[in-house]
Tab-separated table of C-alpha atoms and ligand atoms in Angstrom:
chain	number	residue	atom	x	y	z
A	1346	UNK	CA	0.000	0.000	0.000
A	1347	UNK	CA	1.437	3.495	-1.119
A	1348	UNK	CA	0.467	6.418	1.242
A	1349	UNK	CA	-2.293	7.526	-1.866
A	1350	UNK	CA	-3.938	4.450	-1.430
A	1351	UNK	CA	-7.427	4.667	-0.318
A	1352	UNK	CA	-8.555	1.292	1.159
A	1353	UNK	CA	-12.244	0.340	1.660
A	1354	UNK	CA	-11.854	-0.046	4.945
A	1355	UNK	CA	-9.315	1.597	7.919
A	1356	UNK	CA	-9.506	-0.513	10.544
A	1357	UNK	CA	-6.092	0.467	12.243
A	1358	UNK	CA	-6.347	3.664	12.954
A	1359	UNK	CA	-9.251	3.626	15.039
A	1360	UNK	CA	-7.579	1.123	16.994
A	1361	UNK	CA	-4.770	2.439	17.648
A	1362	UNK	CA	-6.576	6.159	18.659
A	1363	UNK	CA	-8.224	3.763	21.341
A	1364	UNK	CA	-5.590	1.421	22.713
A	1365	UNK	CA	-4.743	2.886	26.178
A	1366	UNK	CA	-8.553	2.430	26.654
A	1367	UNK	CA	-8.027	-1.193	25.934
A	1368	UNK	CA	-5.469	-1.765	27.573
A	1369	UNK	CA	-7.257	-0.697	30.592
A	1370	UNK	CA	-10.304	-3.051	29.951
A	1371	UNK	CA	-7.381	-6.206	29.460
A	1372	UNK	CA	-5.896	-5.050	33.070
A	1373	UNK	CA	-9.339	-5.252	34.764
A	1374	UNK	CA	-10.282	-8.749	33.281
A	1375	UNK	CA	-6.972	-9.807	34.161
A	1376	UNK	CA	-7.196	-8.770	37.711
A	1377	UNK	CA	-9.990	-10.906	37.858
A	1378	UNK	CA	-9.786	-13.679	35.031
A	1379	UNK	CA	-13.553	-13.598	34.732
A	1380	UNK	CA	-13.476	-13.949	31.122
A	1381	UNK	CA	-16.592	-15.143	30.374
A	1382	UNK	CA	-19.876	-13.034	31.413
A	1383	UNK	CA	-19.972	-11.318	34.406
A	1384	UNK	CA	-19.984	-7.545	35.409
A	1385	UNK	CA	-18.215	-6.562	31.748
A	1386	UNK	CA	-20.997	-8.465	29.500
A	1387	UNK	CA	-24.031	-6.969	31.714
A	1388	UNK	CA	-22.429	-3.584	31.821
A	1389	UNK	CA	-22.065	-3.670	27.846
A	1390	UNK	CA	-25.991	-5.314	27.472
A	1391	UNK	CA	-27.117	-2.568	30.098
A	1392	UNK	CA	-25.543	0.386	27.717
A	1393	UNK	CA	-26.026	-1.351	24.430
A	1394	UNK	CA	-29.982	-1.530	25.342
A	1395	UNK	CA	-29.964	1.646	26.336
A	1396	UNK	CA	-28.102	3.277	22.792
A	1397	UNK	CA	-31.062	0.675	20.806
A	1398	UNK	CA	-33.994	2.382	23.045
A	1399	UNK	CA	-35.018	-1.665	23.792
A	1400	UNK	CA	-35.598	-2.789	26.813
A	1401	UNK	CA	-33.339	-6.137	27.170
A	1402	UNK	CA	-29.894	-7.199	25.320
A	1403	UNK	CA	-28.259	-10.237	25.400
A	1404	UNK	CA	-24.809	-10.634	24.598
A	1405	UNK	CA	-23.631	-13.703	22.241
A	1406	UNK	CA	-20.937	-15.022	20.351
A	1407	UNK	CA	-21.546	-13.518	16.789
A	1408	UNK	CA	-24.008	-12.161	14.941
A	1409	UNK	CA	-24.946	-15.525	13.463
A	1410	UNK	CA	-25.613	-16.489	17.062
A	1411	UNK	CA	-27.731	-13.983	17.513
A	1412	UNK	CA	-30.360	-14.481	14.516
A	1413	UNK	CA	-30.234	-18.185	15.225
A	1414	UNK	CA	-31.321	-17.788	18.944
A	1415	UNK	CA	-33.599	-15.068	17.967
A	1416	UNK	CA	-35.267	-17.252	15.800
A	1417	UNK	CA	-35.473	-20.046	18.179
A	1418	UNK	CA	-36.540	-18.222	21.258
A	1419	UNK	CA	-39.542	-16.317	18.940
A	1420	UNK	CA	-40.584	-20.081	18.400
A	1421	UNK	CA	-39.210	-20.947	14.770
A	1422	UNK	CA	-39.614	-24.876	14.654
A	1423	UNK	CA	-38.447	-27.359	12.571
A	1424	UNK	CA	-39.929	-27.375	8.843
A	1425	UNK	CA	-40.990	-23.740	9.455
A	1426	UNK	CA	-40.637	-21.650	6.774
A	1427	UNK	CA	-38.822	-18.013	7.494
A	1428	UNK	CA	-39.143	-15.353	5.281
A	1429	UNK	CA	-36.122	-12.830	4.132
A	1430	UNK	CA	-34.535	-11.102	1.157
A	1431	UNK	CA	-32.008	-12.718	-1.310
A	1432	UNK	CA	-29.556	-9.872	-0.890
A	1433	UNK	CA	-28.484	-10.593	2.562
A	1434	UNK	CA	-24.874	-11.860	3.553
A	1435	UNK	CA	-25.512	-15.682	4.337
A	1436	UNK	CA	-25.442	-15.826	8.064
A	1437	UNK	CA	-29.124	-15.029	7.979
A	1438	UNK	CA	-30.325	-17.545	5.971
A	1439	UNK	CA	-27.945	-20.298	8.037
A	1440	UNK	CA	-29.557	-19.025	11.103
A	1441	UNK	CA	-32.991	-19.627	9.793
A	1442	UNK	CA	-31.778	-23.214	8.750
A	1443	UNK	CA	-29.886	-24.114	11.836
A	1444	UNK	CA	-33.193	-23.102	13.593
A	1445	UNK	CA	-34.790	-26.036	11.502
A	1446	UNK	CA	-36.427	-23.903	9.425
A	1447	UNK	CA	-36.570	-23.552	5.103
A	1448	UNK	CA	-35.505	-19.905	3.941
A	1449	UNK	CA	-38.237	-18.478	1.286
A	1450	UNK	CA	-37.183	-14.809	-0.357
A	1451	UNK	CA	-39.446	-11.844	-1.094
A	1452	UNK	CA	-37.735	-9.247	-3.594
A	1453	UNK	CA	-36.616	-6.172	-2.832
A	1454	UNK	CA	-37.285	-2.578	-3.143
A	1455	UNK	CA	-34.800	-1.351	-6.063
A	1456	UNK	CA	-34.371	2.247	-4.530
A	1457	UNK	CA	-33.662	1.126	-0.536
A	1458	UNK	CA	-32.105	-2.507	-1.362
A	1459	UNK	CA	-34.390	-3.924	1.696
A	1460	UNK	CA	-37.314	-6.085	1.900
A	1461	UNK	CA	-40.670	-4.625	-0.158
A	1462	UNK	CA	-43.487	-4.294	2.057
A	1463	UNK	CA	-45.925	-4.905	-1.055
A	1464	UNK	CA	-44.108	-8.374	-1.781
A	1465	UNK	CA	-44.673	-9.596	1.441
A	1466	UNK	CA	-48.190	-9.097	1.407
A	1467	UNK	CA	-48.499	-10.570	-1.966
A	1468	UNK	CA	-46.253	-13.639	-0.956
A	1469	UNK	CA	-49.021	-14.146	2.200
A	1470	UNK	CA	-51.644	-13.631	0.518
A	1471	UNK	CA	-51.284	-15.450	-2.686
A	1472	UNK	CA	-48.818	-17.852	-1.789
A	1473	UNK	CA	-50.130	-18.880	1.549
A	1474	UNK	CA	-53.520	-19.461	3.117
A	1475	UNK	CA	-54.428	-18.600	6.441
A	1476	UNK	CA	-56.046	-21.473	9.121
A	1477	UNK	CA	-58.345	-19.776	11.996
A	1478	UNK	CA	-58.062	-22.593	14.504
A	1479	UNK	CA	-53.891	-22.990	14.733
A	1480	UNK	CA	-54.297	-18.947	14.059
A	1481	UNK	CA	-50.989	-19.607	11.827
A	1482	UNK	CA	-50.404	-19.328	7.807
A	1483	UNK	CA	-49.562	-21.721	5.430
A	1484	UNK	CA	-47.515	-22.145	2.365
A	1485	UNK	CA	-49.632	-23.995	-0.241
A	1486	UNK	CA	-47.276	-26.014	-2.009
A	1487	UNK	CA	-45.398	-27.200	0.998
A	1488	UNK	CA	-48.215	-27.111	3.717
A	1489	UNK	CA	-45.823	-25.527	6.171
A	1490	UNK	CA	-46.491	-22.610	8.199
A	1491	UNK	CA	-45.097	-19.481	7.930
A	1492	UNK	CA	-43.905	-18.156	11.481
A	1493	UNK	CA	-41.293	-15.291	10.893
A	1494	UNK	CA	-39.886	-12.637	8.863
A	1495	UNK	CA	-36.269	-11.553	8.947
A	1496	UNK	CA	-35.880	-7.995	7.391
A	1497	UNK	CA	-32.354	-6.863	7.032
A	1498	UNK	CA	-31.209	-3.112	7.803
A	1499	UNK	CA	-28.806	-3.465	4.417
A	1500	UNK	CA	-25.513	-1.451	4.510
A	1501	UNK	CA	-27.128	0.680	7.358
A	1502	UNK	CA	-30.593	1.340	6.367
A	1503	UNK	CA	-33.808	0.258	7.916
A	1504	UNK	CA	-36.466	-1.869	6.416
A	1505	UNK	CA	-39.618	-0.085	5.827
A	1506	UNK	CA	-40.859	-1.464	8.996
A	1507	UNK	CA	-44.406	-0.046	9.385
A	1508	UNK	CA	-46.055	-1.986	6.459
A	1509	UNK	CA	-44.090	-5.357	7.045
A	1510	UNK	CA	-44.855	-4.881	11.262
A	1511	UNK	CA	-48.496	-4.536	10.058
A	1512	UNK	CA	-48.666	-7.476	7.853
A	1513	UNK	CA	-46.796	-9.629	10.090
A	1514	UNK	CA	-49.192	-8.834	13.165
A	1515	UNK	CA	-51.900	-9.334	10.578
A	1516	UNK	CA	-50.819	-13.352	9.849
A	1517	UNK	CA	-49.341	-13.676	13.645
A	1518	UNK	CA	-46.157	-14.019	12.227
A	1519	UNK	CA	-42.894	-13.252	14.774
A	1520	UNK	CA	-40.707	-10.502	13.231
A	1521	UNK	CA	-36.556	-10.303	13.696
A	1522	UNK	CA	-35.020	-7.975	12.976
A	1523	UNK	CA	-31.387	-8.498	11.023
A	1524	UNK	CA	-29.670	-5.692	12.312
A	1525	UNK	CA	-26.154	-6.371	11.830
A	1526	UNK	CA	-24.926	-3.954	9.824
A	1527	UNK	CA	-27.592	-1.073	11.491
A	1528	UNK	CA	-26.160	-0.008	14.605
A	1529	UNK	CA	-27.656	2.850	15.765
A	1530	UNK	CA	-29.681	3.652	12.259
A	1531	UNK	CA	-33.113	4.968	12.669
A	1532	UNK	CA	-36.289	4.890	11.219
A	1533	UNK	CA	-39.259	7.305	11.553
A	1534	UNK	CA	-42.806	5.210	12.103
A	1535	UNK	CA	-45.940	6.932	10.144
A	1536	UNK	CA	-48.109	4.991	12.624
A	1537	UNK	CA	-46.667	6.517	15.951
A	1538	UNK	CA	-45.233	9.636	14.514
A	1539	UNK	CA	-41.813	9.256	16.184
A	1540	UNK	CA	-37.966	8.351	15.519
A	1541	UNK	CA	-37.234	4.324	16.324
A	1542	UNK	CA	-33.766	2.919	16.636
A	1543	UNK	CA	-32.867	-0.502	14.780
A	1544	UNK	CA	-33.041	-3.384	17.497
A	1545	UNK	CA	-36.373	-1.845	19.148
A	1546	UNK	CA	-39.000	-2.512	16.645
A	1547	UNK	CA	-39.359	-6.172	16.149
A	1548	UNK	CA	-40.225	-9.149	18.715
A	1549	UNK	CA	-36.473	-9.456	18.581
A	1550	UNK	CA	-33.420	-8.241	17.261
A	1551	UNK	CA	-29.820	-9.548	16.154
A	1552	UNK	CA	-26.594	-7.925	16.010
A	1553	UNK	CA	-22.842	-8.369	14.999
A	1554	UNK	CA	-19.809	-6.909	16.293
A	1555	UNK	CA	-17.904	-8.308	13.439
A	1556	UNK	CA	-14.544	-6.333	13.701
A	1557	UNK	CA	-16.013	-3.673	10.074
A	1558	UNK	CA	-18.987	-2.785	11.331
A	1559	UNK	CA	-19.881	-0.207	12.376
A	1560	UNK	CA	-19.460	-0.880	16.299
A	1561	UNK	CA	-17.082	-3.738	15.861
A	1562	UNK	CA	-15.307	-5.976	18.647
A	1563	UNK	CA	-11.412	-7.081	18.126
A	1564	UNK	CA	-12.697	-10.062	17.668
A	1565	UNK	CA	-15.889	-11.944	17.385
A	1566	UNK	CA	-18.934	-10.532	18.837
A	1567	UNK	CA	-22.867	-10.173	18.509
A	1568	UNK	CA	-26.171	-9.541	20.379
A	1569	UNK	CA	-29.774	-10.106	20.486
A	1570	UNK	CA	-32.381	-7.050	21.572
A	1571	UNK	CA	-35.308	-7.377	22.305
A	1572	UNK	CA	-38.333	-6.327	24.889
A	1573	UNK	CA	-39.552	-9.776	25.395
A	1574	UNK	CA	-38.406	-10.705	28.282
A	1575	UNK	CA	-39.442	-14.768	27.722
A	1576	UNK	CA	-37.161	-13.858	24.676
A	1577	UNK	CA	-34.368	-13.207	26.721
A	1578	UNK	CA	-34.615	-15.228	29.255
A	1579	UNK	CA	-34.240	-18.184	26.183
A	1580	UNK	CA	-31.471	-16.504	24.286
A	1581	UNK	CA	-29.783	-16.549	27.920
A	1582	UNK	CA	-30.674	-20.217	28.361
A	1583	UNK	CA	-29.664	-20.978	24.522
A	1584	UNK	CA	-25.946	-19.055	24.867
A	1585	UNK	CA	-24.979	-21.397	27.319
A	1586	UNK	CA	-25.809	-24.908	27.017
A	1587	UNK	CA	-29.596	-23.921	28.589
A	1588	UNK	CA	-28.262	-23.916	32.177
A	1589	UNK	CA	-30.360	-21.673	34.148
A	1590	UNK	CA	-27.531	-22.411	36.898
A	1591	UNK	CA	-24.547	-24.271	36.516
A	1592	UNK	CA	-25.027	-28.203	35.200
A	1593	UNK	CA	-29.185	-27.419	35.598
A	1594	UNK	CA	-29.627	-27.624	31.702
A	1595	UNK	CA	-33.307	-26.511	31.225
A	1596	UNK	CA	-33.081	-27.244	27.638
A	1597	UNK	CA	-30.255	-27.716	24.854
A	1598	UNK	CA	-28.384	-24.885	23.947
A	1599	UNK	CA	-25.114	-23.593	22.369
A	1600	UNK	CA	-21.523	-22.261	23.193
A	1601	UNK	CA	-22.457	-18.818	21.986
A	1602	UNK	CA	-21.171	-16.393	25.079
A	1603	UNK	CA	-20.056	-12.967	24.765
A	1604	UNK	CA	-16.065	-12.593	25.942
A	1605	UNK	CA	-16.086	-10.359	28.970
A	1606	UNK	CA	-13.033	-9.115	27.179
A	1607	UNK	CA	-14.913	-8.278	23.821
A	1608	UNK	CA	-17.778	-6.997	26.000
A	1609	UNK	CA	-15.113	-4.323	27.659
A	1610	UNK	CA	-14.070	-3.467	24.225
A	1611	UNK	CA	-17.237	-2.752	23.007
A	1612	UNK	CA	-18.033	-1.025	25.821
A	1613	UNK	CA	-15.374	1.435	25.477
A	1614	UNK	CA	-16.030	1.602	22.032
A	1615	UNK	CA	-19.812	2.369	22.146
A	1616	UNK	CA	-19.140	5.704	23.671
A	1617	UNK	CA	-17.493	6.654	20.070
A	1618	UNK	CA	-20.163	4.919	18.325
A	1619	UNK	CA	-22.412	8.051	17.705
A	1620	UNK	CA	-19.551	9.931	16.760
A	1621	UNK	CA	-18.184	7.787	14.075
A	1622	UNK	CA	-21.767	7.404	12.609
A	1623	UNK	CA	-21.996	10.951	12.381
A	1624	UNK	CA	-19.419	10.826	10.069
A	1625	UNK	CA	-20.147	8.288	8.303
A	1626	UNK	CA	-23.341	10.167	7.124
A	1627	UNK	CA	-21.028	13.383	6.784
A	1628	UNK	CA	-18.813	11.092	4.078
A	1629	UNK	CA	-22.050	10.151	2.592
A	1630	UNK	CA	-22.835	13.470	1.993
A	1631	UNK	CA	-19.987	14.204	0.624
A	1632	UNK	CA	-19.822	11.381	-1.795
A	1633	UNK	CA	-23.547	12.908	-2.694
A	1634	UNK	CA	-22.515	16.083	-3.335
A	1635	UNK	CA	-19.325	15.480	-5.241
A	1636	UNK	CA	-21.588	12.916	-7.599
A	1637	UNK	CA	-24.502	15.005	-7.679
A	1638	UNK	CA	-24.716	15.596	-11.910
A	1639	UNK	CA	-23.462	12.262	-12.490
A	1640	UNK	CA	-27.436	10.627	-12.250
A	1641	UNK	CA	-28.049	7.923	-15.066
A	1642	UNK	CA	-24.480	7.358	-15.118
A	1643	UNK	CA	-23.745	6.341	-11.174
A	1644	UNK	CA	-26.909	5.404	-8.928
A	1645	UNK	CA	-26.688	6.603	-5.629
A	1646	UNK	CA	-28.142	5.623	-2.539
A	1647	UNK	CA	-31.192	6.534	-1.821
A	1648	UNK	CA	-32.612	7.795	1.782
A	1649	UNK	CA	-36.190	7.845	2.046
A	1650	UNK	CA	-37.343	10.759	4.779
A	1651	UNK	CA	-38.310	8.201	7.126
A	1652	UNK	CA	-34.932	6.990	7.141
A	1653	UNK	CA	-31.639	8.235	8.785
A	1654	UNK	CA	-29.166	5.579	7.947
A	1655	UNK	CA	-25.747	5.252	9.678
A	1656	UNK	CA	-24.052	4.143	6.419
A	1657	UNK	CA	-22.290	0.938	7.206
A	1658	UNK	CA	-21.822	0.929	3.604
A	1659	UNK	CA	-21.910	2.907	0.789
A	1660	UNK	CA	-23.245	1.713	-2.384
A	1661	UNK	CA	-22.902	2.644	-5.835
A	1662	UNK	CA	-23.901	1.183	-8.693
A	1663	UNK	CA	-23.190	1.301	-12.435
A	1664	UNK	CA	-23.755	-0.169	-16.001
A	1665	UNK	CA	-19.901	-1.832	-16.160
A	1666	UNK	CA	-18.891	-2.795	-12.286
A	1667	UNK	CA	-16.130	-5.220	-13.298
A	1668	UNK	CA	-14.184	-2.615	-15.128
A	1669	UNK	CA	-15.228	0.140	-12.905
A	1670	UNK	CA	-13.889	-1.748	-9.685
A	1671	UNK	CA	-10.683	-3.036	-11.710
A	1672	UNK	CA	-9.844	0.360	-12.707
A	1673	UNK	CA	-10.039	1.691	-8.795
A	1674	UNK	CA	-7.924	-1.384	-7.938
A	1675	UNK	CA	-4.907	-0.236	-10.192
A	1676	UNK	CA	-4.952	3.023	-8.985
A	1677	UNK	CA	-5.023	1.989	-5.168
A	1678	UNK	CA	-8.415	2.117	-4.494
A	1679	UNK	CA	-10.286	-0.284	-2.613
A	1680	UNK	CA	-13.834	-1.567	-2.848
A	1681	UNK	CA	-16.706	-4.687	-2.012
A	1682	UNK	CA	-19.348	-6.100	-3.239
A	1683	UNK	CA	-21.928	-6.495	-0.764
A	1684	UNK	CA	-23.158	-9.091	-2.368
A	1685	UNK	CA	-22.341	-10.285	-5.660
A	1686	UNK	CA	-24.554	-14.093	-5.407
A	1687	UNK	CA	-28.212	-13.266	-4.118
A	1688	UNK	CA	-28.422	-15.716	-1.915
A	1689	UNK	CA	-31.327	-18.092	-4.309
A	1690	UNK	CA	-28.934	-18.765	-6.596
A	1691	UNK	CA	-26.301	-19.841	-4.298
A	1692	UNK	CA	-25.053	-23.201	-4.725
A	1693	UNK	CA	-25.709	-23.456	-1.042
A	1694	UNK	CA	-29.375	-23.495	-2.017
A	1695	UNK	CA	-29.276	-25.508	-5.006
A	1696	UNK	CA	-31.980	-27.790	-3.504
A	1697	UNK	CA	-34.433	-25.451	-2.727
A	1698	UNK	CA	-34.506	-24.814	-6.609
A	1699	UNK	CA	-34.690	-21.101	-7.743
A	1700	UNK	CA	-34.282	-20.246	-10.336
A	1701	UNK	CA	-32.564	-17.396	-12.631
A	1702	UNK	CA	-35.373	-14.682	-12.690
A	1703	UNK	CA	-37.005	-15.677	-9.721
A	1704	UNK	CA	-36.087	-12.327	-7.677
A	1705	UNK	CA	-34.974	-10.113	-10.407
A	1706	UNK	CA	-34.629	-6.880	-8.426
A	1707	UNK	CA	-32.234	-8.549	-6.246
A	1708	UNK	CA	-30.627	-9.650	-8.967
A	1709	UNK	CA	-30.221	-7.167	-10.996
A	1710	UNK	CA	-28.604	-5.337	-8.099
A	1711	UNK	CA	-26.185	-8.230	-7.402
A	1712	UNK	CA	-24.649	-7.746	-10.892
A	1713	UNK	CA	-24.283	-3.709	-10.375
A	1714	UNK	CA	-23.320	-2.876	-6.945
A	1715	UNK	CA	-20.295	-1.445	-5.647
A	1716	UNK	CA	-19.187	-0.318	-2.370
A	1717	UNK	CA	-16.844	2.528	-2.248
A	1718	UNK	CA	-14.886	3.081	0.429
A	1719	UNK	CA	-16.443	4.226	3.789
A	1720	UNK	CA	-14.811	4.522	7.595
A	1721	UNK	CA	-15.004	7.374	9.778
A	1722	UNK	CA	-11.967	8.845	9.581
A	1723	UNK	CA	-12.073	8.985	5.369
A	1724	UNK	CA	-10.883	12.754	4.556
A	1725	UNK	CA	-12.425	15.317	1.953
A	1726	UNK	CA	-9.406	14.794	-0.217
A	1727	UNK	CA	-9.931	10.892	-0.189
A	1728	UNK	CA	-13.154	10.849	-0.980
A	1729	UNK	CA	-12.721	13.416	-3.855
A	1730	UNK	CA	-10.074	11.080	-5.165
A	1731	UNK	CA	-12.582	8.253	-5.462
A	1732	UNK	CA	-15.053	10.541	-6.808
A	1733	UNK	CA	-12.770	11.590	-10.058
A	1734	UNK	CA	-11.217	7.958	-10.547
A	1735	UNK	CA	-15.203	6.702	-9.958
A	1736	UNK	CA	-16.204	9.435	-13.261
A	1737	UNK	CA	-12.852	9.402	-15.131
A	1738	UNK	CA	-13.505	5.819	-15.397
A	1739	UNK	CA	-17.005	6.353	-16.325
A	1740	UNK	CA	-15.783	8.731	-19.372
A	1741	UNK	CA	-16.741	11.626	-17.367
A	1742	UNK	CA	-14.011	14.213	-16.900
A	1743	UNK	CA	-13.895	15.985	-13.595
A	1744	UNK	CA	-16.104	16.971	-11.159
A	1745	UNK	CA	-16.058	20.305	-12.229
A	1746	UNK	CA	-17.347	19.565	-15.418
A	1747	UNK	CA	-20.463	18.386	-13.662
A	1748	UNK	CA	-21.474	21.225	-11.729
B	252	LIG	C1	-22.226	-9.509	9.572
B	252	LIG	C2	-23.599	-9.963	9.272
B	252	LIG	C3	-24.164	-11.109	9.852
B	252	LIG	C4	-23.373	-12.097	10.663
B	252	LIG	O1	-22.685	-11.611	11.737
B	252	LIG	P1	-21.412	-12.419	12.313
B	252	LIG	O2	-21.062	-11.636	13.545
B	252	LIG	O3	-20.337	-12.377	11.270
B	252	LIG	O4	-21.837	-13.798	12.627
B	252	LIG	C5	-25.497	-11.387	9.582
B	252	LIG	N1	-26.241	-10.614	8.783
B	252	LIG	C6	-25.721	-9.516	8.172
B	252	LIG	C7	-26.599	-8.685	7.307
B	252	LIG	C8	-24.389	-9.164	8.388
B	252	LIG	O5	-23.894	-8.086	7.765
């Protein structure tokens, strides 16, 4: 790396801005060796509750962990089926097997990337009838009943929770929310007429402190919210091996504990959280700006006013993306795709027998994405580096020649 290389990512130098603060949270848990739960995992659920505005957290091993006792402690059963998008990474669609459950998709909203509210009606309603006496809905074809819905918060965003809350309540369906990559996002409810923060809206939430997002651990780390507290009290029993005290196993569960270490981290790192998502949405602003002039050419993301999104990613996308993102790489800049399979056409899911067409939207934006670089921390000048490789690339000449 040259010092004009831009990656996608800077993980280091937030890190090493924070290390005496670590340092202190690796003394205190080695004064004590409690390494696993204790004062440093509540103190982290009691604050991380808190910053989501829900009532209860539970700390876990990963984010996986998290949507997998989610589901489990909501009720998912064996032969379920559990609704989410085909854009998602694949630790949400694992966690809805691993419950016992089959994955189905609904497509997506082209503008937001996230589930469409409309889709999942029509999938319920079409696809599915609805039987008074279990007071549950059924797929037709495969007789089995349809008991959650996983919308993901994609690259930061909410879901357009409102119309897939109603629906769900509607067909008594449980509703998690994938939260992972949301930390802190918001979105504004029609029906109450006030802000919510991702993690307080469904019967459940699950999320990841996967070192790059946007509150990351230096290590692995995840949680479930929720204000259930028979929710809890399960994920709790389902972390570790369902003792309600030690070797009194209530039920089977999982290794899935939060490090008090990790916890400590977090912890510390929480208090910067707001902070760094501030400028997050100050780069994304930027990025708007600078590409404002460039529409038809480079799509942009797209913030409905009910959203405030904390920009875990951001997300371009364009006619050519191979040569686009191979022309960045040779001039040292980095990028993702977030995510270039949708997830029915993975060969993970080559039994369940999609097909090619079967969620175009979602696939259409699988073969068009990019994600440019985004950390807090990226500078003006970076970002209006990306900006004039991004259109001289694209055959446009400057920036200037834009405005
Ligand atoms: C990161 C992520 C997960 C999984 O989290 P892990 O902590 O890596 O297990 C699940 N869903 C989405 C949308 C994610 O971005």
């Amino acid at each position: 790396m040259t010092k004009e290389d831009i990656p996608f990512l800077d993980l280091i130098t937030v890190h090493r801005e924070l290390q005496d603060e670590f340092v202190e949270v690796l003394k205190t848990a080695l004064k004590s060796a409690g390494f696993i739960g204790g004062p440093m995992v509540q103190g982290f659920e009691e604050d991380f509750a808190r910053f989501c505005e829900a009532q209860l957290c539970v700390g876990v091993a990963s984010g996986t962990d998290a949507l997998r006792f989610a589901l489990i402690a909501a009720g998912v059963k064996s032969d379920d089926i559990v609704l989410t998008v085909p854009n998602t990474f694949i630790a949400t669609t694992e966690a809805v097997s691993q419950a016992g459950a089959q994955p189905d998709f609904v497509d997506i909203d082209p503008k937001t990337y996230a589930m469409d509210p409309g889709k999942l009606s029509e999938y319920l309603e079409r696809k599915c009838r609805w039987n008074t006496k279990t007071r549950q809905v059924f797929h037709n074809e495969t007789g089995r009943p349809v008991t959650a819905v996983v919308p993901v918060h994609l690259y930061g965003q909410m879901a357009d929770m409102d119309p897939i809350l109603d629906v769900c309540a509607h067909y008594n369906i449980k509703v998690i929310e994938d939260a992972c990559q949301a930390q802190g996002a918001e979105y504004f409810s029609r029906k109450d007429n006030r802000w919510h923060k991702a993690g307080s809206m469904g019967h459940a939430a699950a999320f990841s402190f996967y070192p790059g997002k946007n509150l990351g651990a230096c290590g692995e780390a995840g949680a479930v919210t929720t204000n259930d507290g028979e929710i809890a009290q399960t994920c709790r029993l389902l972390r570790d091996h369902g003792q309600s005290k030690k070797y009194f196993h209530d039920i089977e569960g999982y290794n899935g504990r939060l490090d008090a270490i990790q916890a400590g981290f977090l912890r510390a790192k929480l208090h910067h959280l707001p902070k760094w998502n501030e400028q997050r949405r100050q780069a994304a602003e930027r990025y708007d700006k600078f590409f404002a002039g460039a529409e038809g050419i480079v799509t942009l993301p797209y913030q409905p006013s009910w959203s405030r999104s904390v920009y875990h990613l951001y997300v371009v996308q364009v006619e050519d993306r191979a040569r686009l993102q191979k022309q960045l790489s040779d001039v040292g800049i980095g990028t993702g795709i977030h995510y270039p399979v949708a997830l029915h056409l993975a060969k993970a899911y080559e039994e369940l027998g999609f097909r090619l067409g079967d969620f175009p939207i979602a696939e259409r934006s699988a073969a068009h994405i990019l994600s440019l670089p985004m950390f807090p921390g990226l500078t003006l000048d970076q970002q209006e580096r990306v900006v004039t490789e991004v259109l001289k690339s694209l055959s446009v000449n400057s920036i200037s020649e834009l405005k």
